[in-house]
mmCIF file of C-alpha atoms in Angstrom:
data_model
loop_
_atom_site.group_PDB
_atom_site.id
_atom_site.type_symbol
_atom_site.label_atom_id
_atom_site.label_comp_id
_atom_site.label_asym_id
_atom_site.label_seq_id
_atom_site.Cartn_x
_atom_site.Cartn_y
_atom_site.Cartn_z
ATOM 1 C CA ALA A 1 152.826 81.570 250.441
ATOM 2 C CA LEU A 2 152.032 83.641 253.452
ATOM 3 C CA ASP A 3 148.866 85.549 253.275
ATOM 4 C CA CYS A 4 149.141 85.232 249.255
ATOM 5 C CA GLY A 5 151.505 88.046 249.598
ATOM 6 C CA ASN A 6 149.661 90.413 251.652
ATOM 7 C CA THR A 7 150.917 91.643 255.078
ATOM 8 C CA GLY A 8 148.111 89.593 256.978
ATOM 9 C CA PRO A 9 148.184 87.688 260.176
ATOM 10 C CA GLU A 10 150.580 84.918 258.998
ATOM 11 C CA ARG A 11 153.157 87.255 257.468
ATOM 12 C CA ARG A 12 153.123 89.860 260.203
ATOM 13 C CA LEU A 13 153.491 86.837 263.027
ATOM 14 C CA TYR A 14 156.565 85.785 260.621
ATOM 15 C CA ILE A 15 158.121 89.036 260.694
ATOM 16 C CA ARG A 16 157.629 89.563 264.218
ATOM 17 C CA ASP A 17 159.319 86.184 265.022
ATOM 18 C CA LEU A 18 161.989 87.142 262.756
ATOM 19 C CA VAL A 19 162.552 90.370 264.515
ATOM 20 C CA ALA A 20 162.411 89.059 267.902
ATOM 21 C CA ARG A 21 164.888 86.255 267.311
ATOM 22 C CA PHE A 22 167.633 87.877 265.118
ATOM 23 C CA GLY A 23 167.023 91.489 265.509
ATOM 24 C CA TYR A 24 169.623 92.240 267.809
ATOM 25 C CA GLU A 25 172.202 90.946 265.254
ATOM 26 C CA LEU A 26 174.611 93.776 264.000
ATOM 27 C CA ALA A 27 174.605 94.442 260.077
ATOM 28 C CA LEU A 28 171.491 92.745 259.532
ATOM 29 C CA ASN A 29 169.463 92.836 256.297
ATOM 30 C CA TRP A 30 165.966 92.162 256.205
ATOM 31 C CA ASN A 31 165.542 90.900 252.326
ATOM 32 C CA LEU A 32 161.742 90.689 251.240
ATOM 33 C CA GLY A 33 162.576 87.527 249.300
ATOM 34 C CA GLU A 34 164.679 85.638 246.976
ATOM 35 C CA GLU A 35 163.385 86.678 243.405
ATOM 36 C CA ASN A 36 160.364 88.502 245.309
ATOM 37 C CA THR A 37 157.203 88.443 243.235
ATOM 38 C CA GLN A 38 154.762 90.381 245.326
ATOM 39 C CA THR A 39 153.059 93.315 243.930
ATOM 40 C CA THR A 40 154.255 96.729 244.611
ATOM 41 C CA VAL A 41 151.523 97.443 246.946
ATOM 42 C CA GLN A 42 152.180 94.267 248.762
ATOM 43 C CA GLN A 43 156.049 95.225 249.026
ATOM 44 C CA ARG A 44 155.443 98.472 250.334
ATOM 45 C CA ALA A 45 153.291 96.851 253.095
ATOM 46 C CA MET A 46 155.616 94.314 254.221
ATOM 47 C CA ILE A 47 158.360 97.272 254.025
ATOM 48 C CA GLN A 48 156.306 99.360 256.182
ATOM 49 C CA TYR A 49 155.463 96.429 258.901
ATOM 50 C CA ILE A 50 159.104 95.647 258.957
ATOM 51 C CA HIS A 51 160.119 99.250 259.723
ATOM 52 C CA ASP A 52 157.437 99.479 262.378
ATOM 53 C CA VAL A 53 158.113 96.445 264.432
ATOM 54 C CA ASP A 54 162.039 96.549 264.111
ATOM 55 C CA PRO A 55 163.310 98.492 267.141
ATOM 56 C CA TYR A 56 166.822 98.429 265.523
ATOM 57 C CA ASP A 57 165.771 100.231 261.970
ATOM 58 C CA HIS A 58 167.950 97.738 260.043
ATOM 59 C CA HIS A 59 168.607 97.710 256.390
ATOM 60 C CA VAL A 60 165.640 96.610 254.206
ATOM 61 C CA VAL A 61 166.351 95.490 250.675
ATOM 62 C CA LEU A 62 164.572 93.541 247.956
ATOM 63 C CA HIS A 63 165.576 91.075 245.375
ATOM 64 C CA THR A 64 164.210 90.592 242.066
ATOM 65 C CA PHE A 65 164.908 88.845 238.700
ATOM 66 C CA PRO A 66 167.468 90.732 236.448
ATOM 67 C CA ASN A 67 165.233 91.378 233.669
ATOM 68 C CA GLN A 68 162.411 92.483 236.032
ATOM 69 C CA GLN A 69 164.181 95.281 238.035
ATOM 70 C CA GLU A 70 163.037 98.177 236.211
ATOM 71 C CA ASP A 71 159.376 97.287 236.752
ATOM 72 C CA VAL A 72 159.927 96.260 240.474
ATOM 73 C CA TYR A 73 162.464 98.739 241.557
ATOM 74 C CA GLN A 74 161.342 101.947 239.540
ATOM 75 C CA PRO A 75 158.058 102.264 241.744
ATOM 76 C CA LEU A 76 159.721 102.097 244.884
ATOM 77 C CA LEU A 77 162.224 104.840 244.222
ATOM 78 C CA GLY A 78 161.772 107.549 247.145
ATOM 79 C CA GLN A 79 158.478 106.153 248.111
ATOM 80 C CA SER A 80 158.877 103.732 250.834
ATOM 81 C CA TYR A 81 161.238 102.924 253.776
ATOM 82 C CA LEU A 82 163.137 100.544 251.328
ATOM 83 C CA THR A 83 166.779 101.333 252.158
ATOM 84 C CA GLY A 84 168.458 99.391 249.444
ATOM 85 C CA LEU A 85 168.841 96.817 246.905
ATOM 86 C CA SER A 86 170.040 93.014 246.433
ATOM 87 C CA LEU A 87 170.881 92.817 242.660
ATOM 88 C CA GLN A 88 170.967 89.680 240.769
ATOM 89 C CA ASN A 89 172.905 90.393 237.417
ATOM 90 C CA ALA A 90 175.180 88.592 235.037
ATOM 91 C CA TRP A 91 178.650 88.637 236.809
ATOM 92 C CA ASN A 92 180.052 91.192 234.352
ATOM 93 C CA ALA A 93 177.091 93.682 234.590
ATOM 94 C CA ALA A 94 177.488 94.324 238.358
ATOM 95 C CA HIS A 95 179.178 97.878 237.518
ATOM 96 C CA GLN A 96 176.458 98.969 235.270
ATOM 97 C CA GLN A 97 173.572 98.119 237.566
ATOM 98 C CA THR A 98 174.808 99.372 240.804
ATOM 99 C CA VAL A 99 175.692 102.793 239.093
ATOM 100 C CA ARG A 100 172.064 102.582 237.823
ATOM 101 C CA TRP A 101 170.261 102.201 241.076
ATOM 102 C CA VAL A 102 172.838 104.180 243.242
ATOM 103 C CA ARG A 103 172.343 107.034 240.903
ATOM 104 C CA GLY A 104 168.758 106.716 240.332
ATOM 105 C CA SER A 105 168.135 106.647 244.149
ATOM 106 C CA ALA A 106 170.269 109.428 244.864
ATOM 107 C CA ALA A 107 168.178 111.664 242.366
ATOM 108 C CA THR A 108 164.894 111.036 244.482
ATOM 109 C CA GLY A 109 166.754 112.256 247.818
ATOM 110 C CA LEU A 110 166.414 108.924 249.481
ATOM 111 C CA PRO A 111 169.536 107.070 248.294
ATOM 112 C CA TRP A 112 169.809 103.211 248.179
ATOM 113 C CA VAL A 113 172.476 101.049 249.484
ATOM 114 C CA VAL A 114 173.019 98.706 246.515
ATOM 115 C CA ALA A 115 174.913 95.658 247.089
ATOM 116 C CA ASN A 116 175.365 92.824 244.183
ATOM 117 C CA ASP A 117 174.356 89.381 245.729
ATOM 118 C CA GLU A 118 173.618 86.879 242.800
ATOM 119 C CA GLN A 119 176.423 86.544 240.090
ATOM 120 C CA GLY A 120 174.994 84.597 236.763
ATOM 121 C CA SER A 121 174.911 82.502 235.403
ATOM 122 C CA ALA A 122 172.451 80.824 237.459
ATOM 123 C CA SER A 123 174.209 77.748 237.001
ATOM 124 C CA THR A 124 177.851 78.738 237.797
ATOM 125 C CA GLY A 125 177.886 81.789 240.227
ATOM 126 C CA VAL A 126 181.083 82.150 241.584
ATOM 127 C CA PRO A 127 183.128 78.989 240.970
ATOM 128 C CA PRO A 128 185.483 77.054 243.476
ATOM 129 C CA ASP A 129 189.126 77.550 243.410
ATOM 130 C CA PRO A 130 191.186 76.284 240.540
ATOM 131 C CA GLY A 131 192.352 72.514 241.747
ATOM 132 C CA TYR A 132 189.270 72.253 244.065
ATOM 133 C CA PRO A 133 188.387 68.569 243.924
ATOM 134 C CA GLY A 134 186.016 67.726 241.186
ATOM 135 C CA PHE A 135 186.235 71.339 239.539
ATOM 136 C CA THR A 136 187.849 71.130 235.904
ATOM 137 C CA GLY A 137 186.850 74.766 235.181
ATOM 138 C CA LYS A 138 183.887 73.918 233.144
ATOM 139 C CA ASP A 139 180.395 73.455 233.885
ATOM 140 C CA ASN A 140 178.028 70.282 233.547
ATOM 141 C CA GLN A 141 177.679 71.135 229.706
ATOM 142 C CA GLY A 142 181.381 71.260 229.097
ATOM 143 C CA ASN A 143 181.571 75.048 228.988
ATOM 144 C CA GLN A 144 184.324 77.026 230.463
ATOM 145 C CA VAL A 145 183.043 79.232 233.282
ATOM 146 C CA GLN A 146 184.165 82.606 234.301
ATOM 147 C CA SER A 147 187.268 82.467 236.372
ATOM 148 C CA LEU A 148 187.989 84.060 239.743
ATOM 149 C CA ASP A 149 189.867 86.627 238.336
ATOM 150 C CA ASP A 150 186.718 87.797 236.596
ATOM 151 C CA ILE A 151 184.789 87.864 239.536
ATOM 152 C CA ARG A 152 187.124 89.699 241.456
ATOM 153 C CA LYS A 153 187.476 92.540 238.415
ATOM 154 C CA LEU A 154 183.960 93.014 237.369
ATOM 155 C CA THR A 155 181.772 91.914 240.060
ATOM 156 C CA LEU A 156 183.556 92.833 243.570
ATOM 157 C CA TRP A 157 185.529 95.718 242.213
ATOM 158 C CA GLY A 158 182.855 96.519 239.720
ATOM 159 C CA ASN A 159 180.204 97.047 242.534
ATOM 160 C CA LEU A 160 182.678 98.900 244.718
ATOM 161 C CA MET A 161 183.742 101.366 242.171
ATOM 162 C CA ALA A 162 180.198 102.183 241.425
ATOM 163 C CA GLY A 163 179.325 103.098 244.820
ATOM 164 C CA GLY A 164 177.984 99.749 245.940
ATOM 165 C CA ALA A 165 177.926 98.398 249.300
ATOM 166 C CA GLY A 166 179.805 95.120 248.434
ATOM 167 C CA VAL A 167 178.906 91.348 247.603
ATOM 168 C CA GLU A 168 177.098 88.548 248.764
ATOM 169 C CA TYR A 169 178.430 85.620 246.370
ATOM 170 C CA TYR A 170 176.259 82.771 244.950
ATOM 171 C CA PHE A 171 177.951 79.418 244.089
ATOM 172 C CA GLY A 172 175.257 78.123 241.340
ATOM 173 C CA TYR A 173 173.775 74.993 241.104
ATOM 174 C CA VAL A 174 175.960 72.618 238.974
ATOM 175 C CA LEU A 175 179.773 73.230 240.200
ATOM 176 C CA PRO A 176 181.163 71.367 243.375
ATOM 177 C CA ASP A 177 179.999 72.719 246.711
ATOM 178 C CA ASN A 178 177.286 74.724 244.755
ATOM 179 C CA ASP A 179 174.478 76.845 246.324
ATOM 180 C CA LEU A 180 172.295 73.680 246.929
ATOM 181 C CA THR A 181 175.142 71.219 248.220
ATOM 182 C CA LEU A 182 177.643 73.555 249.931
ATOM 183 C CA GLU A 183 179.695 71.804 252.765
ATOM 184 C CA ASN A 184 183.031 73.785 252.418
ATOM 185 C CA PHE A 185 183.341 77.499 252.323
ATOM 186 C CA ARG A 186 186.904 76.879 251.666
ATOM 187 C CA SER A 187 186.062 75.969 248.085
ATOM 188 C CA ARG A 188 186.230 79.924 247.471
ATOM 189 C CA ASP A 189 189.203 80.371 249.513
ATOM 190 C CA LYS A 190 190.806 82.725 246.688
ATOM 191 C CA SER A 191 187.478 84.775 246.712
ATOM 192 C CA TRP A 192 187.620 85.571 250.361
ATOM 193 C CA ASP A 193 191.378 86.574 249.879
ATOM 194 C CA TYR A 194 190.475 89.090 246.981
ATOM 195 C CA ALA A 195 187.483 90.555 249.435
ATOM 196 C CA ARG A 196 189.710 90.903 252.483
ATOM 197 C CA ILE A 197 192.445 92.736 250.354
ATOM 198 C CA ALA A 198 189.895 94.962 249.080
ATOM 199 C CA LEU A 199 188.472 95.753 252.566
ATOM 200 C CA THR A 200 191.780 96.224 254.025
ATOM 201 C CA PHE A 201 192.714 98.849 251.367
ATOM 202 C CA PHE A 202 189.521 100.873 252.198
ATOM 203 C CA ARG A 203 190.209 100.818 255.880
ATOM 204 C CA SER A 204 194.247 101.092 255.790
ATOM 205 C CA GLU A 205 194.356 103.969 253.469
ATOM 206 C CA LYS A 206 191.584 105.589 255.403
ATOM 207 C CA ILE A 207 189.727 105.913 251.869
ATOM 208 C CA PRO A 208 186.476 108.297 252.648
ATOM 209 C CA PHE A 209 184.192 105.901 250.651
ATOM 210 C CA TRP A 210 181.369 107.500 252.371
ATOM 211 C CA ASP A 211 181.717 110.793 250.801
ATOM 212 C CA MET A 212 182.620 109.485 247.359
ATOM 213 C CA THR A 213 180.624 108.502 244.128
ATOM 214 C CA ASN A 214 181.088 106.917 241.018
ATOM 215 C CA ALA A 215 182.788 109.109 238.301
ATOM 216 C CA ASP A 216 183.576 107.093 235.194
ATOM 217 C CA GLY A 217 183.258 110.147 233.145
ATOM 218 C CA LEU A 218 186.211 111.452 234.685
ATOM 219 C CA VAL A 219 188.411 108.646 232.814
ATOM 220 C CA GLY A 220 186.265 109.137 229.426
ATOM 221 C CA ASN A 221 183.901 106.019 230.324
ATOM 222 C CA HIS A 222 180.945 108.134 229.946
ATOM 223 C CA SER A 223 178.926 104.826 229.170
ATOM 224 C CA ASN A 224 179.914 103.094 232.414
ATOM 225 C CA ASP A 225 181.365 99.924 230.497
ATOM 226 C CA ASN A 226 183.725 97.572 231.905
ATOM 227 C CA SER A 227 186.998 99.266 230.466
ATOM 228 C CA THR A 228 187.808 101.579 233.373
ATOM 229 C CA PHE A 229 186.266 102.546 236.469
ATOM 230 C CA CYS A 230 186.593 105.497 238.558
ATOM 231 C CA PHE A 231 185.293 106.581 242.175
ATOM 232 C CA ALA A 232 186.017 109.822 243.677
ATOM 233 C CA LYS A 233 185.893 112.702 246.159
ATOM 234 C CA PRO A 234 186.473 115.331 243.796
ATOM 235 C CA GLY A 235 189.328 117.677 244.486
ATOM 236 C CA GLU A 236 190.633 115.144 247.197
ATOM 237 C CA VAL A 237 190.976 111.601 246.219
ATOM 238 C CA TYR A 238 190.413 109.552 242.964
ATOM 239 C CA LEU A 239 190.348 105.585 242.520
ATOM 240 C CA VAL A 240 191.031 104.502 239.047
ATOM 241 C CA TYR A 241 190.588 100.724 238.555
ATOM 242 C CA LEU A 242 191.872 99.149 235.241
ATOM 243 C CA PRO A 243 190.531 95.807 235.203
ATOM 244 C CA SER A 244 192.882 94.687 232.182
ATOM 245 C CA GLY A 245 195.987 96.709 232.991
ATOM 246 C CA GLY A 246 197.295 99.318 231.056
ATOM 247 C CA SER A 247 196.961 102.940 231.869
ATOM 248 C CA ALA A 248 194.199 105.884 231.751
ATOM 249 C CA ASP A 249 193.909 109.715 231.686
ATOM 250 C CA LEU A 250 192.021 111.292 234.617
ATOM 251 C CA ASP A 251 190.087 114.667 233.745
ATOM 252 C CA LEU A 252 191.165 116.994 236.815
ATOM 253 C CA THR A 253 190.188 120.106 235.036
ATOM 254 C CA ALA A 254 187.773 120.846 237.910
ATOM 255 C CA ALA A 255 190.613 120.298 240.614
ATOM 256 C CA SER A 256 193.553 122.275 241.687
ATOM 257 C CA GLY A 257 196.721 121.617 243.241
ATOM 258 C CA GLN A 258 199.196 118.728 243.199
ATOM 259 C CA PHE A 259 198.392 114.967 243.486
ATOM 260 C CA ASN A 260 200.416 112.311 244.350
ATOM 261 C CA VAL A 261 199.858 109.072 242.295
ATOM 262 C CA SER A 262 200.518 105.284 243.588
ATOM 263 C CA TRP A 263 199.485 101.930 242.615
ATOM 264 C CA PHE A 264 197.365 99.029 244.635
ATOM 265 C CA ASP A 265 197.616 95.607 243.424
ATOM 266 C CA PRO A 266 193.867 93.782 244.068
ATOM 267 C CA ARG A 267 195.337 90.594 243.659
ATOM 268 C CA THR A 268 197.619 90.289 246.504
ATOM 269 C CA GLY A 269 197.486 93.420 248.326
ATOM 270 C CA GLY A 270 200.092 95.176 250.529
ATOM 271 C CA ALA A 271 201.405 98.665 250.571
ATOM 272 C CA LEU A 272 201.098 101.015 247.744
ATOM 273 C CA LYS A 273 203.557 101.207 244.980
ATOM 274 C CA ARG A 274 205.039 103.691 242.936
ATOM 275 C CA GLY A 275 205.221 103.959 239.097
ATOM 276 C CA PRO A 276 206.835 106.160 236.702
ATOM 277 C CA VAL A 277 204.365 108.916 237.214
ATOM 278 C CA VAL A 278 204.591 109.908 241.107
ATOM 279 C CA SER A 279 202.512 113.110 240.944
ATOM 280 C CA VAL A 280 200.399 115.268 238.354
ATOM 281 C CA LYS A 281 199.400 118.882 238.448
ATOM 282 C CA ALA A 282 195.584 119.431 238.276
ATOM 283 C CA GLY A 283 193.892 121.673 235.897
ATOM 284 C CA GLY A 284 193.339 119.689 233.266
ATOM 285 C CA LYS A 285 193.532 116.084 231.831
ATOM 286 C CA VAL A 286 196.402 114.215 233.298
ATOM 287 C CA THR A 287 198.143 110.854 232.266
ATOM 288 C CA LEU A 288 198.502 108.429 235.294
ATOM 289 C CA GLY A 289 201.561 106.164 233.605
ATOM 290 C CA ALA A 290 202.158 102.639 233.746
ATOM 291 C CA ALA A 291 201.807 100.297 236.657
ATOM 292 C CA PRO A 292 204.986 99.190 238.638
ATOM 293 C CA GLY A 293 204.817 95.666 237.066
ATOM 294 C CA SER A 294 202.398 93.178 235.520
ATOM 295 C CA PRO A 295 201.116 95.686 232.900
ATOM 296 C CA ASN A 296 198.273 93.513 231.374
ATOM 297 C CA GLU A 297 196.600 92.696 235.333
ATOM 298 C CA ASP A 298 194.280 94.473 236.991
ATOM 299 C CA TRP A 299 195.453 97.630 239.115
ATOM 300 C CA LEU A 300 193.982 100.344 241.030
ATOM 301 C CA VAL A 301 195.500 103.740 240.806
ATOM 302 C CA VAL A 302 195.349 105.858 243.747
ATOM 303 C CA VAL A 303 195.330 109.712 243.004
ATOM 304 C CA ARG A 304 195.282 111.797 246.320
ATOM 305 C CA ARG A 305 196.046 115.459 247.189
#
């Protein structure tokens, strides 16, 4: 709408006004636009201008359609002041797409901070809590929608275990208190709880996430599917997330020494728990054993020197 997508006088004025009004805020994202449709040349010009006028050097991200990510993001890899992505994907594709762009950008020497900010389907997004007034667990066509457990496992933890920056939740447009009609953020109270539990874990356990990368291959998941996730600082700490419970083998061939094994409950949080296997010796592939309870629920295994 502004200068037909170019960074002309209208767009420059708009950007300067935004910087003047909101630039002092902490942890701010400048997002080039919801489902941005500018050309690559226009995007680069806008990114450059934001960089030039923002004295605080805030994070600059780009959002686009799921089926256009390769066409839109690939030309910008390592080529501009873009510092991250705002990913729109199906709720169960967050892990794969985050891994794709974290690794792809790192390979250029200019790594991106990658968040998941719109969880499809577009009509439902993140649903309200079970029992919330007007919510039956189904959409307006009578179809069962994904559960909050699904979102916790494959969107929230899927992004984090891929080396992502976290999530911004989208509420669809057909469910109660949706993206267009929201009046009550408490409609997603349990989803906020799950996010708080995850953040508390990383902080209280002093997990050095800034030094860690996705390492799904160490748990045999070379295709980065949704079976088992691994996030690691090799030789020091390994986080193994089990979306459907069970157990996993962890390849510690490249490491040495003894590692403690403990379990974290991403549903309720709290202190780490011990399972039947309390320690493993590196130098080969090790079995992490069983969870301390609820074997069919999701668990995070913490393997630490």
